[in-house]
Coordinates of C-alpha atoms in Angstrom, one line a residue:
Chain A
X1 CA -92.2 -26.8 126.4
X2 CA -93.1 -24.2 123.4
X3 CA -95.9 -25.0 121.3
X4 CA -94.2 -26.5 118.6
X5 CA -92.3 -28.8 120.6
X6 CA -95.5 -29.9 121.9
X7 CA -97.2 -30.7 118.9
X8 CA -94.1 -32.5 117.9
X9 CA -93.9 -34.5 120.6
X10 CA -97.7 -35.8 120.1
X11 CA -97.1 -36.4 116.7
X12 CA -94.4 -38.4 117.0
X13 CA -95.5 -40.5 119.5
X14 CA -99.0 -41.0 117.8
X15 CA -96.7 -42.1 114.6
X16 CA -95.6 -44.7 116.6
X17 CA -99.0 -46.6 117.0
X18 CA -99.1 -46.9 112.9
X19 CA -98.7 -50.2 111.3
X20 CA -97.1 -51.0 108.2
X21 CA -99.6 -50.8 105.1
X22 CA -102.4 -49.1 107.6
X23 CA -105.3 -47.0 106.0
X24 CA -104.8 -43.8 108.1
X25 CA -106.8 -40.3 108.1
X26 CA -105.4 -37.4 109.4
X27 CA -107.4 -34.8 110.6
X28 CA -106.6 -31.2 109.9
X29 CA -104.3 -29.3 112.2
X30 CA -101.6 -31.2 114.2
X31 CA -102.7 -34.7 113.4
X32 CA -101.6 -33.7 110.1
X33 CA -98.5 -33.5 111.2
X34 CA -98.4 -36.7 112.2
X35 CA -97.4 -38.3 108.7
X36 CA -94.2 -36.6 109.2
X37 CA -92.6 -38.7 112.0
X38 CA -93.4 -42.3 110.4
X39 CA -90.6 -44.7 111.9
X40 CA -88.5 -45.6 109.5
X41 CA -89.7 -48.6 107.4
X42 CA -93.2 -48.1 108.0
X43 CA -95.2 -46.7 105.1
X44 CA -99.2 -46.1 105.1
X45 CA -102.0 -45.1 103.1
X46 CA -103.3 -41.7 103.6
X47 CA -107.3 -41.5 103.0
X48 CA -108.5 -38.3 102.3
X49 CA -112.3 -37.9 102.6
X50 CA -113.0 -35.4 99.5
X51 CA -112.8 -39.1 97.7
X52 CA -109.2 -39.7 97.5
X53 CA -106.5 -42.7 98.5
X54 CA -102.6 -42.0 98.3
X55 CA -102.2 -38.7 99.7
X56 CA -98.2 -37.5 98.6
X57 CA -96.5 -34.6 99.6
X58 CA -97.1 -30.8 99.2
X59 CA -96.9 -29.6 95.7
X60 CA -93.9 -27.5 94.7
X61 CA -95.0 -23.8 94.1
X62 CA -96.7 -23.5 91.0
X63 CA -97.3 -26.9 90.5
X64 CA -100.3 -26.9 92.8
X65 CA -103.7 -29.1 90.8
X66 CA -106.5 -27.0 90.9
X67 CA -108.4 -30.5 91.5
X68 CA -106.5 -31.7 94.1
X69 CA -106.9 -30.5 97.7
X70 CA -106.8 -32.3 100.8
X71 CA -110.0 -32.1 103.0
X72 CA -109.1 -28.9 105.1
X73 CA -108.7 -27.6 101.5
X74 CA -104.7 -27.2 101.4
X75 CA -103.4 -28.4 97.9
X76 CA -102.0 -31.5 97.6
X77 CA -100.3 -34.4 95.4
X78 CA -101.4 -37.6 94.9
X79 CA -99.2 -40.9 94.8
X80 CA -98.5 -42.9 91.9
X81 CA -100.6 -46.0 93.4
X82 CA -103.2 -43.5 94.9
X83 CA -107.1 -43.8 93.8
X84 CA -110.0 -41.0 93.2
X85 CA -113.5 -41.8 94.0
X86 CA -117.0 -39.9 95.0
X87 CA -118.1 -39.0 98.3
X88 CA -120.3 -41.8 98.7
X89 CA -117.5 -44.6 98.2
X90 CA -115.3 -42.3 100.0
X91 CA -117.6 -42.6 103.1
X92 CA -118.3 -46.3 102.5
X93 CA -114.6 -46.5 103.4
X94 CA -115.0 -44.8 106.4
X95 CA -118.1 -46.0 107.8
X96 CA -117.6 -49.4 106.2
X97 CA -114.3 -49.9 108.4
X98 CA -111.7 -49.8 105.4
X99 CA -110.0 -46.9 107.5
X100 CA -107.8 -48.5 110.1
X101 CA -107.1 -45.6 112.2
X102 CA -108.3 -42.3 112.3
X103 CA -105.9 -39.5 114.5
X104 CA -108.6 -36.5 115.1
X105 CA -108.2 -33.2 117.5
X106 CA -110.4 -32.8 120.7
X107 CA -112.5 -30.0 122.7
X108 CA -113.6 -32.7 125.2
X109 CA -113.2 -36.3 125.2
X110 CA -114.5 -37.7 127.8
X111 CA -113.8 -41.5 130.9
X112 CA -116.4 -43.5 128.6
X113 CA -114.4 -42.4 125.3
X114 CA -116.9 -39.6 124.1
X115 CA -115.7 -36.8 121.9
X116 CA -116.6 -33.7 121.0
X117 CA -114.8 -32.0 119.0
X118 CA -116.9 -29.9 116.1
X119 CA -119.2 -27.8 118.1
X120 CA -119.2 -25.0 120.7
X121 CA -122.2 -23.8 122.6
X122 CA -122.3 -19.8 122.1
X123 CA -119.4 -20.0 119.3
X124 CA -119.8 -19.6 115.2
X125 CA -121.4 -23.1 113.7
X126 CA -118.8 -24.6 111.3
X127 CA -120.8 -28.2 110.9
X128 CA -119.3 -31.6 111.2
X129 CA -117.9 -32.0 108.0
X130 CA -116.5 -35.6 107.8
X131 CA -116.0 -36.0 111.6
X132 CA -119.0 -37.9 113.1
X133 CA -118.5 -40.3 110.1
X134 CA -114.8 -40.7 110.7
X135 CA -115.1 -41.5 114.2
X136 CA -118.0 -43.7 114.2
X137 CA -116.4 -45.9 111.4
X138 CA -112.7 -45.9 111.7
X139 CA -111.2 -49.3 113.2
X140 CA -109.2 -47.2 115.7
X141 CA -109.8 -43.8 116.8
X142 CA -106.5 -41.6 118.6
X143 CA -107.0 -38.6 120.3
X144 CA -103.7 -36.6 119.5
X145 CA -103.9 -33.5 121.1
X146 CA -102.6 -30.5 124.1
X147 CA -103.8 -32.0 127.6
X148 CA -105.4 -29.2 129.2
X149 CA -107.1 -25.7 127.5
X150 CA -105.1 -22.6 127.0
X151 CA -106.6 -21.5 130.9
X152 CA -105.4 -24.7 131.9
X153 CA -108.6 -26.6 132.2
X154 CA -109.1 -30.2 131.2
X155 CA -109.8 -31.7 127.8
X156 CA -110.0 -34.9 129.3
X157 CA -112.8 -35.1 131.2
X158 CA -115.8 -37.7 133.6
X159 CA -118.4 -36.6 131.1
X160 CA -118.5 -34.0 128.6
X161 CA -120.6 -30.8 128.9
X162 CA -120.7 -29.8 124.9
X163 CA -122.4 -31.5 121.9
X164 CA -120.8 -35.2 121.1
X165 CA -119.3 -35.8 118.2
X166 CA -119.3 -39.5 118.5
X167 CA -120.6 -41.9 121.5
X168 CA -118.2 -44.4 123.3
X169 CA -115.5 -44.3 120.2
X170 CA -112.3 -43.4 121.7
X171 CA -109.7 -45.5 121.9
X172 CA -106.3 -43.7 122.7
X173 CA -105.7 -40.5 123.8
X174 CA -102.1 -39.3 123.3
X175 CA -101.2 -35.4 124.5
X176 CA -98.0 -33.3 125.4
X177 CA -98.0 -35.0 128.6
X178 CA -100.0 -38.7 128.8
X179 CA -101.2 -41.4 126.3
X180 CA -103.8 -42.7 128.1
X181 CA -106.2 -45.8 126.8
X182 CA -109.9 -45.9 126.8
X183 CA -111.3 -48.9 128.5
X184 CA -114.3 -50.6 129.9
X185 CA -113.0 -50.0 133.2
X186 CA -111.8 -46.5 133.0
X187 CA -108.7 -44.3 131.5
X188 CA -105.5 -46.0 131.7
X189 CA -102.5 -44.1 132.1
X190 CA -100.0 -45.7 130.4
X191 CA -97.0 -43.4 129.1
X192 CA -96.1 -39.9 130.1
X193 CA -94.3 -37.0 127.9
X194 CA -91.1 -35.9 128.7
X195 CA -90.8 -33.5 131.4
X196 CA -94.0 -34.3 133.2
X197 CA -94.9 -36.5 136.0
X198 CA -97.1 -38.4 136.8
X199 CA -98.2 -36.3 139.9
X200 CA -99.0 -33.2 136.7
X201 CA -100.6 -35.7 134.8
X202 CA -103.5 -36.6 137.3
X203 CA -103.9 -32.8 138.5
X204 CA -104.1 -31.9 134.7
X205 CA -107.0 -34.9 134.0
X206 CA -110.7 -33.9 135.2
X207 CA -111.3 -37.9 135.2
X208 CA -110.2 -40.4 137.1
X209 CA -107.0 -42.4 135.9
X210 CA -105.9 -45.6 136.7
X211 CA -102.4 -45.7 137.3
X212 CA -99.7 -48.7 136.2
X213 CA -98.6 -50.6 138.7
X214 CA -94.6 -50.6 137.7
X215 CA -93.0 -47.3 136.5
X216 CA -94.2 -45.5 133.6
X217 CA -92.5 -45.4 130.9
X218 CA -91.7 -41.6 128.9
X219 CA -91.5 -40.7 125.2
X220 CA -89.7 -37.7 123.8
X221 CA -89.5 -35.4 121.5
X222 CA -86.1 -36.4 119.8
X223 CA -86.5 -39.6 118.0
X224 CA -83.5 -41.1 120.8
X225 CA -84.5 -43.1 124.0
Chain B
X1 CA -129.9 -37.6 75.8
X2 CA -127.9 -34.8 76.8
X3 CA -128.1 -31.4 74.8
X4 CA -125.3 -29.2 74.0
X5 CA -126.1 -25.6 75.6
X6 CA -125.2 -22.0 76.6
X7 CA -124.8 -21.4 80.9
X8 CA -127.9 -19.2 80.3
X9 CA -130.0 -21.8 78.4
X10 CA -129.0 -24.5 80.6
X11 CA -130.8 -22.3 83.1
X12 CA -133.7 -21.0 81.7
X13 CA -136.2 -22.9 83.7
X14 CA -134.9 -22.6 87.1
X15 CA -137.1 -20.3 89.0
X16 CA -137.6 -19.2 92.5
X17 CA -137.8 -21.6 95.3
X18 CA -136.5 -24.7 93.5
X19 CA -134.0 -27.2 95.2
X20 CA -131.0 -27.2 93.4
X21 CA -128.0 -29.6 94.6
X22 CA -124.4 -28.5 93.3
X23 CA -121.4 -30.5 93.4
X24 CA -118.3 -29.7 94.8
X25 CA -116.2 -29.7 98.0
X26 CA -114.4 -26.5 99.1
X27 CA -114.8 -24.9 95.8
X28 CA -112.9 -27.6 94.0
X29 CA -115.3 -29.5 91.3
X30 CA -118.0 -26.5 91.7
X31 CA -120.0 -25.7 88.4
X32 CA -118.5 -21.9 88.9
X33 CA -120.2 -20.7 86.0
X34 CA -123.8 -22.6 86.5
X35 CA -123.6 -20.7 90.0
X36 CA -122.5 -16.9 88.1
X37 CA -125.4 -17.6 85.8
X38 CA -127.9 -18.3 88.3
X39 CA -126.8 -15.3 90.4
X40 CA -127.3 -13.2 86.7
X41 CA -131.0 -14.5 87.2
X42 CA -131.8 -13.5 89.9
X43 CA -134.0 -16.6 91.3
X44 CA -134.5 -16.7 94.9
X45 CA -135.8 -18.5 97.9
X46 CA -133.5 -21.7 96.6
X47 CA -133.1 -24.8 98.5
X48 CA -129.5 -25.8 98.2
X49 CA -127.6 -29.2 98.6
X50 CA -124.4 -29.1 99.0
X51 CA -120.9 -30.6 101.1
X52 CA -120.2 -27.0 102.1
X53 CA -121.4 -23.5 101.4
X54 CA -118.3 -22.5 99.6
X55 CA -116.7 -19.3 100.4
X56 CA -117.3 -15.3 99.9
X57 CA -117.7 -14.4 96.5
X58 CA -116.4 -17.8 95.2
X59 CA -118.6 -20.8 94.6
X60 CA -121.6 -21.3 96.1
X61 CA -121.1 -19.1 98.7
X62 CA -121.7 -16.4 95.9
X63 CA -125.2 -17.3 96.3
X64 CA -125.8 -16.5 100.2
X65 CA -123.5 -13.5 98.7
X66 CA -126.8 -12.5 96.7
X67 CA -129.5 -13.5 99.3
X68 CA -130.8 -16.3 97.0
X69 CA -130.4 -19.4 99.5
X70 CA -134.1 -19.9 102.0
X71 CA -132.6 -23.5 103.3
X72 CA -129.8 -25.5 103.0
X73 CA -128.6 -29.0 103.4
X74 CA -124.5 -29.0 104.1
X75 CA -122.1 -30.8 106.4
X76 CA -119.8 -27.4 106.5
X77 CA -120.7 -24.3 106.4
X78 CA -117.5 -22.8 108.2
X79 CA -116.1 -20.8 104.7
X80 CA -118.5 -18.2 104.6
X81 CA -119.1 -16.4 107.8
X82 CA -122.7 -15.2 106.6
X83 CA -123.9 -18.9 108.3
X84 CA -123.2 -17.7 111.7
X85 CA -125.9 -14.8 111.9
X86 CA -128.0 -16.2 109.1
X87 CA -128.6 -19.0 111.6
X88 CA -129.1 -17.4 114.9
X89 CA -132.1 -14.9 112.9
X90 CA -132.9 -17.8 110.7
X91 CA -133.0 -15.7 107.9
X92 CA -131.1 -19.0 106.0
X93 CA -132.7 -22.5 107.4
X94 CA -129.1 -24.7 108.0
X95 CA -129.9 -28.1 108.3
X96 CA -126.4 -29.9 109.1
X97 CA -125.7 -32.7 107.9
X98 CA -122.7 -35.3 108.4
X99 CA -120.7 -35.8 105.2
X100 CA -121.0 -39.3 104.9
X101 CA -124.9 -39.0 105.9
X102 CA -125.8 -36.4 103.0
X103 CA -123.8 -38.6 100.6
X104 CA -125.7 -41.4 101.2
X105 CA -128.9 -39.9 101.3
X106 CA -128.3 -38.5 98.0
X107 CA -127.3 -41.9 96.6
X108 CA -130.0 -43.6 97.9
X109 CA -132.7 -41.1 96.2
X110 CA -130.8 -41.8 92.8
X111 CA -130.8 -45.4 93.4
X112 CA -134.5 -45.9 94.2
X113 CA -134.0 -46.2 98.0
X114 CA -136.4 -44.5 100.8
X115 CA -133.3 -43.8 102.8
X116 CA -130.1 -45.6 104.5
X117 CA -129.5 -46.6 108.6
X118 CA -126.2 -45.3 109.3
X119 CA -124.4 -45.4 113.0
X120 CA -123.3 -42.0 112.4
X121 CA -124.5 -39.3 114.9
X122 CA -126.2 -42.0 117.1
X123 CA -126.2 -39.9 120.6
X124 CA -125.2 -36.9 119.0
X125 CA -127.5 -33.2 118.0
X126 CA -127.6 -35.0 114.5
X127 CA -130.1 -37.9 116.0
X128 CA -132.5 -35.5 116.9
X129 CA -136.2 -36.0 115.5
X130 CA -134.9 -38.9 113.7
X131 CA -135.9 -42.8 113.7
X132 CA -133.7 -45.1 115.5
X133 CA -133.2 -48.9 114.3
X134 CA -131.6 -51.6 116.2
X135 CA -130.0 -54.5 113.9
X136 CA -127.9 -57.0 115.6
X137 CA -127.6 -55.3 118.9
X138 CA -126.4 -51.9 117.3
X139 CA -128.2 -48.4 116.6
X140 CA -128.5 -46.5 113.3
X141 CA -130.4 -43.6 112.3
X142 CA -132.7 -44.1 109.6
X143 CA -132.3 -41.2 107.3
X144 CA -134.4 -40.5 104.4
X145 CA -133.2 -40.0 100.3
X146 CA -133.2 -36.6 99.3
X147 CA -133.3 -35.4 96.2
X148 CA -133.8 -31.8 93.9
X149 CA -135.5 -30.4 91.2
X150 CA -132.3 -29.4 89.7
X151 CA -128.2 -30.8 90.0
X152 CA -125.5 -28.4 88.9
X153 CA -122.4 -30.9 88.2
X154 CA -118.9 -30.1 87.7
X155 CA -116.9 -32.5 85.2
X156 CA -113.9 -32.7 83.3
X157 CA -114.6 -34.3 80.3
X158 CA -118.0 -34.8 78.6
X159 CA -118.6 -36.6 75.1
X160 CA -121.6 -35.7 73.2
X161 CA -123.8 -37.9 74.7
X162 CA -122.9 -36.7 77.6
X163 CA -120.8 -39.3 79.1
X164 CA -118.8 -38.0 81.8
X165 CA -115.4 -38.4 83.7
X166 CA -113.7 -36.4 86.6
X167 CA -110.6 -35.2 87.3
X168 CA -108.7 -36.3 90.9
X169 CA -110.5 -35.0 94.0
X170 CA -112.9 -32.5 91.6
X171 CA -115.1 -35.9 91.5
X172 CA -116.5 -35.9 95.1
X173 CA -120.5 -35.2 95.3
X174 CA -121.0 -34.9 91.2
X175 CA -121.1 -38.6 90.4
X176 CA -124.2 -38.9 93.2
X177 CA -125.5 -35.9 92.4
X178 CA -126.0 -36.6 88.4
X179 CA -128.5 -39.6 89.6
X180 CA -130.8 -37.4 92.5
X181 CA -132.6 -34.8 90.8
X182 CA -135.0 -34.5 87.7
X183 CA -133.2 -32.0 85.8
X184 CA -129.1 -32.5 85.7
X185 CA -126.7 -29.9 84.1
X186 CA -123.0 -30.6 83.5
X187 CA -120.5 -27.6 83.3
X188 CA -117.6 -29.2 81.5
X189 CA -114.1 -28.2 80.5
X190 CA -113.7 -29.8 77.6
X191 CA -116.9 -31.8 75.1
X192 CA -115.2 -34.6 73.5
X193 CA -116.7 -36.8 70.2
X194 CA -118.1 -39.8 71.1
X195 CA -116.2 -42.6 71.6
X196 CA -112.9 -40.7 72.8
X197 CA -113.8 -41.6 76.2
X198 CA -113.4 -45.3 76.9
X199 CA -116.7 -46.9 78.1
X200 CA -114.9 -48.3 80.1
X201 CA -113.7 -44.9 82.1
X202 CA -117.0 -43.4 81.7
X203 CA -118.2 -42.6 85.6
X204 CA -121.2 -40.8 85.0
X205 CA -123.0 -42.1 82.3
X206 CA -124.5 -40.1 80.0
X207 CA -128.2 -41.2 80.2
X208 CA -128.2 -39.2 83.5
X209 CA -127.0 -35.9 82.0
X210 CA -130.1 -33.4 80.1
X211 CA -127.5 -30.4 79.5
X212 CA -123.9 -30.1 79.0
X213 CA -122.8 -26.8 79.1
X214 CA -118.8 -25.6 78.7
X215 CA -117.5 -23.5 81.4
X216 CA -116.6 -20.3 79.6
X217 CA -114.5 -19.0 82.3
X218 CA -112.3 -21.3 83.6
X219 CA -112.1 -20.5 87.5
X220 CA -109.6 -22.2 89.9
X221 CA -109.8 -22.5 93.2
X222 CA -109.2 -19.2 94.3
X223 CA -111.1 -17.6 91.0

């Protein structure tokens, strides 16, 4: 599957675990996308962390605010019912858990549902921005992300090797090929992509899954069953 | 009660080695020309507080541009690639900083507070050297208030008295900012009489504010 399709397919299945009315932030990159493949009838509230409720849709050209900029710094518009505050109400939100899911990118996440996702040993410092915050106080933290490196080594994995971004805060992890829930007892396979198996799946995982008992069900790409 | 200034009276007494905190996230609600006229100065050895470290030749990043910064306090410091090196010969201290973390730090030092517990970056690089609290069976760091000699603010409006209010996302760190440090300087685009701004709507009040200076050169984002 190309790239693209890939990150659609993640997307659209992470859409699917948004409830009506839900204060959701979207983390830059493909989670971003994820706002794009709503089901139909379910509406939610975008927070954006530079102190902001109601994110709308990119601005036409030359209609971009000069104030208004989501956090990765792209130039947004803001909803009619949407809200401006500081940073430090902005993070009471976060941390206060007023933000019912947060959909974030991963370097390593990890059987005990540790991230790490800011921070590579031996690579250019960018800082945590927002993320430690976000993942430590959202409600529900998803994973949304391509299962294995560009080498073909696992993201998921029994512990991870580089700095944490947050302890024990994973709840779902949904990729090109699996969603798979954080538990107590382990990483539960529950869904597989299209054009996978299950058999791919487990080679592709550096942690130990524990398989359903019935079939699996798949998602796809194409909104269709 | 807020004065009615020129950029280069507003900073007149900021010399070398102050700590200066400027408002601001990704260059959007940065006091542009406070940072051009503190470049003009010259000072050095600055201590800087700030979300990010803005960009090349925009913003704050303007002033690692000019070799002014010794340390700085930032959650992001991925816009100006300076960081990298400056950190590995430690030529610029980086102390990062989660957002939410620095926020609150520089709220509690304007509210009176020695500091905030916060869950955020319990197990993480950001825990390290730092006090950890257990209340009701969960851990928080305890992180200390942090304040400046100086805060550069960015705000839409002021009124004479300096009363302030923001403009969508350009409010961010300003608002906190204007209560942390002893000496606070709004750049403004527009000064308004008094009472055209609705008590009621004021976010900053203007107690907080010793200069008000109008931006002369009105920079966007990519300005």
């Amino acid at each position: 599957m190309a790239g693209m399709d890939k990150r659609i397919l993640v997307a659209r299945r992470v859409a699917q675990e948004l409830k009506d009315g839900e204060v959701v932030n979207l983390g830059i990159g493909l989670p971003t996308l994820v706002a794009n493949y709503l089901p139909q009838g379910i509406a939610i509230i975008l927070h954006s962390e530079n102190g902001f409720l109601g994110i709308g849709t990119e601005p036409e050209w030359g209609e971009e605010d000069k104030d208004l900029i989501n956090a990765g710094g792209k130039s947004v518009t803001i909803l009619p019912n949407g809200s401006c505050f500081d940073s430090a109400m902005s993070f009471s939100i976060i941390r206060g858990g007023h933000v019912d899911v947060t959909v974030l990118g991963a370097l390593e996440v990890d059987e005990k549902g540790n991230l790490a996702n800011w921070m590579v040993p031996g690579k250019k410092v960018t800082g945590m921005g927002g993320a430690m915050d976000l993942v430590t106080g959202a409600k529900k933290v998803i994973i949304a992300m391509e299962h294995v490196n560009k080498d073909g080594s696992p993201k998921i994995v029994k512990e991870c090797t580089i700095p944490l971004t947050a302890q024990g805060e994973v709840d779902l992890i949904v990729t090109d090929l699996a969603v798979i829930a954080v538990q107590s007892d382990g990483l539960h396979l529950l869904e597989i992509g299209e054009g996978t198996t299950v058999g791919e799946v487990v080679s592709s995982t550096g942690a130990s899954l524990i398989l359903p008992q019935d079939g699996i069900p798949v998602y796809r790409r194409e909104g269709s069953k | 009660m807020a004065e009615i200034c020129t950029v280069k009276e507003a900073v007149r007494n900021i010399s070398d080695g102050m700590s200066i905190m400027i408002g601001g996230f990704l260059n959007v609600g940065t006091p542009e020309n406070l940072i051009q006229a503190l470049v003009e100065k010259g000072v050095k050895d600055l201590t800087i507080i700030s979300n990010d470290t803005g960009f090349v030749g925009k913003g704050i990043g303007k002033l690692q541009d000019h070799k002014q910064i010794a340390k700085v306090y930032t959650s992001y410091v991925e816009g100006h690639p300076a960081y990298g090196q400056c950190m590995d010969s430690g030529e610029v201290e980086v102390i990062l900083v989660p957002q939410g973390t620095l926020a609150e730090q520089i709220r509690a030092a304007g509210a009176g507070l020695g500091g905030v517990l916060t869950p955020t970056g319990v197990g993480t690089v950001a825990a390290q050297g730092k006090q950890e609290v257990m209340i009701h069976d969960k851990t928080y760091l305890m992180e200390l208030a942090l304040s400046a000699d100086v805060a550069f603010i960015k705000a839409y409006q002021a009124d004479t008295s300096g009363n302030l209010v923001y403009r969508r996302c350009a409010r961010n760190f300003n608002p906190i900012m204007a209560t942390a440090a002893k000496l606070v300087i709004a750049e403004v685009e527009e000064i308004v009489p008094v009472g055209t701004i609705d008590p009621d709507h004021v976010i900053t009040p203007g107690i907080f504010v010793d200069f008000i200076v109008k931006g002369d050169i009105e920079y966007g984002r990519n300005g």
